[in-house]
Coordinates of C-alpha atoms in Angstrom, one line a residue:
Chain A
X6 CA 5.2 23.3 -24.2
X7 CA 3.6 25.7 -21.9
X8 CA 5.1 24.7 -18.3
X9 CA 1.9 25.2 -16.0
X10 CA -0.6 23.3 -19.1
X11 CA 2.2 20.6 -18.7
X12 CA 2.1 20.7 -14.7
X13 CA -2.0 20.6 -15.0
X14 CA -1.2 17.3 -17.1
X15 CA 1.5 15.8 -15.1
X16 CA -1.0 16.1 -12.2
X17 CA -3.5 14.6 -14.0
X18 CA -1.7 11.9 -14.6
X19 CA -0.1 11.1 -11.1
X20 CA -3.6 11.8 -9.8
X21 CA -6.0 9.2 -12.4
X22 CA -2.5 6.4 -11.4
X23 CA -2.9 6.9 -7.8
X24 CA -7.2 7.2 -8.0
X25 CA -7.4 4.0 -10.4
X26 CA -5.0 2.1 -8.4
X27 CA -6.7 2.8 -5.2
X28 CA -9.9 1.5 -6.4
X29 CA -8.7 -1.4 -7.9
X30 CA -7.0 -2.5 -4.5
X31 CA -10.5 -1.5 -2.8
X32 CA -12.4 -3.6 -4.6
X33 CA -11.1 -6.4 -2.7
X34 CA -12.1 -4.9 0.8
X35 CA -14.1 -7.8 1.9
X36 CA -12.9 -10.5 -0.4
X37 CA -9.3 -10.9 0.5
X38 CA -8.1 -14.6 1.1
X39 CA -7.5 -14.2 4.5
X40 CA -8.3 -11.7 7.0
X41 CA -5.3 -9.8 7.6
X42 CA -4.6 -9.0 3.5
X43 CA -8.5 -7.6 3.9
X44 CA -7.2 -5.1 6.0
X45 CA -3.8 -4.6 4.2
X46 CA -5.1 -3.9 0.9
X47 CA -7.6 -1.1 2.1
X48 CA -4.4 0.3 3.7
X49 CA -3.2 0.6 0.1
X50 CA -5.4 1.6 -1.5
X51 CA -6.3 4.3 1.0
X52 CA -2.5 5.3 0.9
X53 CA -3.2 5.7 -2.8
X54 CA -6.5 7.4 -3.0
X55 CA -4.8 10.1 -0.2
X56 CA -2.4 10.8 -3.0
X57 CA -5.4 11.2 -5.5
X58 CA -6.3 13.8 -3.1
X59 CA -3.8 15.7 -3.1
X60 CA -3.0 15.8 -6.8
X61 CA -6.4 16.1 -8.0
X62 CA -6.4 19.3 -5.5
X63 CA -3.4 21.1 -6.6
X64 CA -4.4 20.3 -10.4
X65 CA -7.4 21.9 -9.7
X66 CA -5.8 25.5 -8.5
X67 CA -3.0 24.9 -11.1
X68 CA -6.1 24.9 -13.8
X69 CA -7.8 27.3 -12.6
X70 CA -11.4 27.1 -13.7
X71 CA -12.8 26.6 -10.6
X72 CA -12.5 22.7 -10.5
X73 CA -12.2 20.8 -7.4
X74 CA -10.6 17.1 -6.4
X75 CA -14.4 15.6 -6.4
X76 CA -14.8 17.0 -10.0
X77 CA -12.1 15.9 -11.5
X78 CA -12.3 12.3 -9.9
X79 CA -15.8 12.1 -10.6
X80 CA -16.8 14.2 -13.5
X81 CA -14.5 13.0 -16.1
X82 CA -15.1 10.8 -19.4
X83 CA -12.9 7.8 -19.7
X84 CA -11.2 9.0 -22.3
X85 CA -10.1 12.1 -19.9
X86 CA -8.6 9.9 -18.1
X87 CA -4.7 9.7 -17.8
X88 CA -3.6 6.5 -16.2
X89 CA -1.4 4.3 -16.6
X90 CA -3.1 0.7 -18.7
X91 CA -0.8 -1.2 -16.0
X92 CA -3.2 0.3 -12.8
X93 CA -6.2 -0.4 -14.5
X94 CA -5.9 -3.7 -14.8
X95 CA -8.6 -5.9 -13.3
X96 CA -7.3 -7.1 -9.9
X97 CA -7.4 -11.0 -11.4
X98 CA -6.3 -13.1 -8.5
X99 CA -4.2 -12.4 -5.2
X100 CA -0.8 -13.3 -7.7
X101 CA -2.1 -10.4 -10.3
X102 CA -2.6 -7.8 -7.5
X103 CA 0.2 -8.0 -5.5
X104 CA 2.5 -8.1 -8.8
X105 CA 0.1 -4.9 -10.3
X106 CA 1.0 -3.2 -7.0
X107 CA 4.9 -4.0 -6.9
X108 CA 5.3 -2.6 -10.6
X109 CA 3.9 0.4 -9.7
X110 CA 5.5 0.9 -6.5
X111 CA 8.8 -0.1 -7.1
X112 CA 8.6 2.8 -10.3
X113 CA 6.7 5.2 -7.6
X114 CA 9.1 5.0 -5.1
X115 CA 11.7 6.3 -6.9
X116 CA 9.8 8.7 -9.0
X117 CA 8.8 10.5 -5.3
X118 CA 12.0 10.4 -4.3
X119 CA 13.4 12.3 -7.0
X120 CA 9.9 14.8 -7.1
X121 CA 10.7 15.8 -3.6
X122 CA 13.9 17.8 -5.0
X123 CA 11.1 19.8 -6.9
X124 CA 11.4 23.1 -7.3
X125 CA 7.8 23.1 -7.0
X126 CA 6.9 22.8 -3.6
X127 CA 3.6 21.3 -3.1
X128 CA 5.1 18.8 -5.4
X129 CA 7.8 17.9 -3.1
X130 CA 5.8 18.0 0.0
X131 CA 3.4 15.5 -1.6
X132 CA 6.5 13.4 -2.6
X133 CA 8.0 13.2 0.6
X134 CA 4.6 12.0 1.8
X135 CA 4.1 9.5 -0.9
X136 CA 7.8 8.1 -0.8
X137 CA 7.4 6.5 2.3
X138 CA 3.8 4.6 1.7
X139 CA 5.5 3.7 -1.6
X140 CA 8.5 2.0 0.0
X141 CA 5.9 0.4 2.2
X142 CA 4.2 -1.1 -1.0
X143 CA 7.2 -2.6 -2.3
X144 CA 7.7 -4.1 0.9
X145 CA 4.4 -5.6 1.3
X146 CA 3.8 -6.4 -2.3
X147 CA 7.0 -7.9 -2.9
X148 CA 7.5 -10.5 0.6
X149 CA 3.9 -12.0 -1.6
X150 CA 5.4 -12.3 -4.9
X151 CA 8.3 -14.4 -3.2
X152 CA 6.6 -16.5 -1.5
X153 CA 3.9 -16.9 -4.3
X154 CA 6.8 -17.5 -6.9
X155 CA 8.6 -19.8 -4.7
X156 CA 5.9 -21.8 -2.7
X157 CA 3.8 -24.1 -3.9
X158 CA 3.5 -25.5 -8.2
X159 CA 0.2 -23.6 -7.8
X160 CA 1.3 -20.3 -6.6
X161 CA 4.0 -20.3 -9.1
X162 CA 2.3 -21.4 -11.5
X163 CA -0.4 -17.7 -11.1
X164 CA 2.4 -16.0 -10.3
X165 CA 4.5 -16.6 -13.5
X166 CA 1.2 -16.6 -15.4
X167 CA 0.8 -12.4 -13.6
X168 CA 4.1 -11.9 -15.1
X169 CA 3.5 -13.2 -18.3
X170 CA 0.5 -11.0 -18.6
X171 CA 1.4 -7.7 -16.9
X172 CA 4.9 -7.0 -17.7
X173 CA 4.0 -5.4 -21.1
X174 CA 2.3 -2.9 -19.1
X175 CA 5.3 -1.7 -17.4
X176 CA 6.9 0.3 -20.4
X177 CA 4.7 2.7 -20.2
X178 CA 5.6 4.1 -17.2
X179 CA 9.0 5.2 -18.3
X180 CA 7.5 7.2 -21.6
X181 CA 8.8 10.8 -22.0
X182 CA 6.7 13.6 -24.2
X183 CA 6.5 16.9 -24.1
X184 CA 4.9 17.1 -21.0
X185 CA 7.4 15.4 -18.9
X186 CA 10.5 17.0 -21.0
X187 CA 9.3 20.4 -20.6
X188 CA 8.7 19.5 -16.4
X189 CA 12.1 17.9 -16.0
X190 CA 13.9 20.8 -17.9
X191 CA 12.3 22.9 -15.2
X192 CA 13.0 20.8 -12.6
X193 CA 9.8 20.3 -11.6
X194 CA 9.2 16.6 -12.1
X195 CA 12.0 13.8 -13.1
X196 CA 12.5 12.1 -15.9
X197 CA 10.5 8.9 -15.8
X198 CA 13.1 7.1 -18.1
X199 CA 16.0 7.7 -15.8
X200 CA 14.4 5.6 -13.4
X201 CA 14.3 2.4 -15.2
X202 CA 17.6 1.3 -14.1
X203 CA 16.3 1.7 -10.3
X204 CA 12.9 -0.2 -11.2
X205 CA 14.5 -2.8 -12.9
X206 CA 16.7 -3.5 -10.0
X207 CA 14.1 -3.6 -7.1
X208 CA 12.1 -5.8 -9.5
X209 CA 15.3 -8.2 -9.6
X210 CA 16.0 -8.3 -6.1
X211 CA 12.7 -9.8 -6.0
X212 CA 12.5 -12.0 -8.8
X213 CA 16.1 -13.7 -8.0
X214 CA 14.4 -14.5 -4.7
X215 CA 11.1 -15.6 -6.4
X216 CA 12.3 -17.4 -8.9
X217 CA 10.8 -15.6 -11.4
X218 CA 12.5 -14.1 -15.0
X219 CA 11.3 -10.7 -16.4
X220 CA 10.0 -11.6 -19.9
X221 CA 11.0 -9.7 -22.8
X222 CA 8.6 -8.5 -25.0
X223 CA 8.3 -6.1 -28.3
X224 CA 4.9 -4.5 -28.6
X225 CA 4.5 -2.9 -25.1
X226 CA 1.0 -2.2 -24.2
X227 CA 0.5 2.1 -24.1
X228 CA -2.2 4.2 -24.9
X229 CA -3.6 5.5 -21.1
X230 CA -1.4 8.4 -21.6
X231 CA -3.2 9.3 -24.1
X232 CA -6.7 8.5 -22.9
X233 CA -7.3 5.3 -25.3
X234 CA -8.1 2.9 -21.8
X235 CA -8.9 -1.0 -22.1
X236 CA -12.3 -2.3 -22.5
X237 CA -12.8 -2.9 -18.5
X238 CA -11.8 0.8 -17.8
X239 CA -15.5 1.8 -18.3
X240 CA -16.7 -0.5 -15.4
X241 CA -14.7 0.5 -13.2
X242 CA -15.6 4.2 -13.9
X243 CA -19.3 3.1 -13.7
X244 CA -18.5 1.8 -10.3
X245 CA -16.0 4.8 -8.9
X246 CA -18.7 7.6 -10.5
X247 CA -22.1 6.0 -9.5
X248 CA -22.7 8.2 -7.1
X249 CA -22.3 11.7 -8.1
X250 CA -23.3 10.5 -11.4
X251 CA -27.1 10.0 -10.5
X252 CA -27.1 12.3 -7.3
X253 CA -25.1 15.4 -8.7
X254 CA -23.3 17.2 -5.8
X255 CA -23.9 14.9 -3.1
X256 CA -22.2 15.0 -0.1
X257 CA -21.9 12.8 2.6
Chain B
X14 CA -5.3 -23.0 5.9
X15 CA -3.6 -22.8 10.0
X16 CA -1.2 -25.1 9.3
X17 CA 0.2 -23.3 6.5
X18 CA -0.1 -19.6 8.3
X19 CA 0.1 -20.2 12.3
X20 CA -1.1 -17.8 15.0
X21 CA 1.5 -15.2 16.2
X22 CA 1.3 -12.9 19.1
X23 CA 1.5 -9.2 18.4
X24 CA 3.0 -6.8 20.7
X25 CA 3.2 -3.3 20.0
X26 CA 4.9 -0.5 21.9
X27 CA 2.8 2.6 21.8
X28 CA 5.8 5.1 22.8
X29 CA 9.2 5.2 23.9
X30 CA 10.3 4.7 27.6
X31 CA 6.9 2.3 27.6
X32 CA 6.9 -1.2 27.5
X33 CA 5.6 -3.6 24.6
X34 CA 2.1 -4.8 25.3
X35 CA 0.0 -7.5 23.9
X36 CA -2.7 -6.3 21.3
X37 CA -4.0 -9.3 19.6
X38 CA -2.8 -11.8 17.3
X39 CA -2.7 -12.4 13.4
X40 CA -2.7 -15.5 10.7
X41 CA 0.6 -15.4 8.4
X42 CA 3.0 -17.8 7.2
X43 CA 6.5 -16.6 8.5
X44 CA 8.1 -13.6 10.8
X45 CA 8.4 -11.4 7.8
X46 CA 4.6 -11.6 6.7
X47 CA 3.6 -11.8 10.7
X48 CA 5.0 -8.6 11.3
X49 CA 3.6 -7.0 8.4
X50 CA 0.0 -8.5 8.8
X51 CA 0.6 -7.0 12.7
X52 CA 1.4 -3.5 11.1
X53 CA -1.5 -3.6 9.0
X54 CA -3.7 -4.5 11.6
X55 CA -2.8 -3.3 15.0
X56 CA -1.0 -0.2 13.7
X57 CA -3.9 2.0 11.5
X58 CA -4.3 4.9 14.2
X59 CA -0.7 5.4 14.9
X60 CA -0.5 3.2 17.6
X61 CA 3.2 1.8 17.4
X62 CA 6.2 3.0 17.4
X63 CA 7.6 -1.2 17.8
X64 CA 6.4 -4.7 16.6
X65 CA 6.9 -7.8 18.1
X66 CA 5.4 -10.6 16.9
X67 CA 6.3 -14.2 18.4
X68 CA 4.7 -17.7 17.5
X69 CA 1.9 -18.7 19.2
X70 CA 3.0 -22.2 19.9
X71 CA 6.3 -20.6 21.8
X72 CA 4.4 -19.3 24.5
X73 CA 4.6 -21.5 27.8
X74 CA 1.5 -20.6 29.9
X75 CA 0.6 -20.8 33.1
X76 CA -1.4 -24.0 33.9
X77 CA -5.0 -22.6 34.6
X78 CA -5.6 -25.7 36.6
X79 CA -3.4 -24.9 39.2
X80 CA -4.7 -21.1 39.4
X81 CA -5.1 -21.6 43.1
X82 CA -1.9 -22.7 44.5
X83 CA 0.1 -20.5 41.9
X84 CA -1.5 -17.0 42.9
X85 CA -4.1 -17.2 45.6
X86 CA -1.4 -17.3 48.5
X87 CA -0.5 -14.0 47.5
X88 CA -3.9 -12.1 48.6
X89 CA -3.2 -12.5 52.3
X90 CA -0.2 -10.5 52.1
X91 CA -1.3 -6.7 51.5
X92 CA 2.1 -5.3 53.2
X93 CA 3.4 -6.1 49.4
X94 CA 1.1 -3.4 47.9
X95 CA 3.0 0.1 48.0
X96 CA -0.3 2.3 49.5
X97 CA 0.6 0.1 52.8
X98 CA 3.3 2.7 53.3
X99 CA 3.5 5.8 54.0
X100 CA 5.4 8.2 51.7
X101 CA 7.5 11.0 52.8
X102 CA 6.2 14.5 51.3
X103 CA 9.8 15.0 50.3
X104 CA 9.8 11.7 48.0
X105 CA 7.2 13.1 45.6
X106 CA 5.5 11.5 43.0
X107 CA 6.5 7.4 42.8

């Protein structure tokens, strides 16, 4: 495969996870159980949405046709999309988000990592960025699946029922193709399957002290990849593109 | 809802060589979360470079009752203030 239409891709990709992600954790801005988880989530999410930002813009000079980060956050159909199913999950309750968000991060964290030995170098200056707010994310994200799964019968009753419904999600992030064999060949991008030992570990460490087992399952859940999105997807899109859908080229 | 996540104190120290000061205070159920609620918080501008965070309820305080005897006998005595003397030139900035 043709290395930059890969890199346009990859971006792609990294960008819709990090942009989908984001909003997802914003929507709770202003409905969070208690006060202080208002203001972490936002935190995330804005952590997130930076990284959009920075993706979306190099994608747009690795394409380029003249497309900026507004445009391709914006301007896209759903099936244009590239995310991951597991970050466009509806938030659910505080048990499905904070789970959602260690998933992702403790995958992210060492994906970074590893990109910030790119031989691409806005790559790796974005991933040494990124690797820190990720560790952050695990952090945060995994003291509330601990004390969710090992508080009270309630808690770890929506906690297991998060796990039960989310962990199918999580192959997906490890899937190679042509796009990510032709990037880690190059050394531009690593392998997302060598890091499934790492993720599985961090996700462990946590569950041992949560109480919690990591289901197994046959049929993961894939297709975001590939643009094939679930039925919520197209809300949220209504939501994120409202605005430059109906006034075209606003700024504010 | 309180009894489950108490009131900590948050104290963040803005730079090295300063000193922790108080900011505010946050809901959470245990030191790990209180310090992580006080990050998120107190800590969005690139305020801290240190958190402490220390229960509420393990703060003795002065009596506000006794405000009178405990520090008015102190504002007769303005030879304590430093601007009472007179600094050598050679001394510099204190």
């Amino acid at each position: 495969m043709d290395e930059r239409a890969a890199l346009f891709e990859l971006l792609l990709r990294l960008g819709d996870d990090c942009l989908i992600l984001g909003h997802r954790v914003s929507e709770w801005c202003g409905h969070a159980p208690i006060l202080e988880e208002d203001l972490a989530m936002p935190n995330m999410g804005l952590d997130l949405i930076g990284q959009a930002r920075s993706l979306y813009a190099y994608a747009g000079e690795i394409e380029g046709k003249g497309r900026g980060e507004d445009d391709l956050a914006y301007l896209r159909s759903d099936r244009e999309y590239r995310n991951l199913l597991l970050v466009e999950r509806p938030n659910g309750d505080f048990a499905h988000t904070m789970l959602r968000q260690l998933y992702f991060a403790a995958f992210m964290e060492p994906y970074w990592r590893e990109m910030a030995k790119s031989t691409d170098a806005t790559l790796a200056g974005i991933a040494g960025k990124a690797v820190k707010e990720m560790a952050y994310h695990i952090r945060h994200a995994g003291e509330w699946v601990i004390r969710m799964g090992d508080g009270t019968e309630e808690s770890a009753r929506r906690m297991a029922d998060a796990v039960e419904e989310l962990t199918i999600y999580t192959d997906e992030m490890f899937q190679t193709d042509a796009v990510t064999d032709t990037l880690s060949a190059a050394g531009i991008a690593p392998d997302p399957s060598t890091l499934r030992a790492e993720w599985e570990r961090t996700i462990d460490m946590v569950f041992t002290e949560a109480k919690l087992t990591l289901p197994k399952y046959q049929y993961p859940q894939i297709g975001g990849r590939a643009g094939l999105h679930g039925e919520e997807f197209g809300h949220l899109l209504s939501d994120l593109q409202y605005m430059q859908r109906t006034y075209p080229g606003m700024t504010w | 809802m309180t009894q489950e996540t108490p009131l900590w104190e948050v104290f963040i120290r803005p730079r090295n060589g300063l000193s922790h000061r108080h900011c505010g205070s946050v809901h959470a159920a245990d030191e790990v979360l209180a310090l992580q609620a006080a990050r998120d918080v107190y800590t969005r501008r690139g305020e801290g470079l240190s958190i402490w965070v220390v229960r509420s309820d393990q703060i003795t305080a002065s009596d506000p009752q006794t405000k009178d005897e405990t520090f008015e006998p102190t504002a007769s005595k303005i030879y304590r203030h430093p601007t009472f003397y007179e600094i050598p030139d050679e001394v510099g900035n204190m």
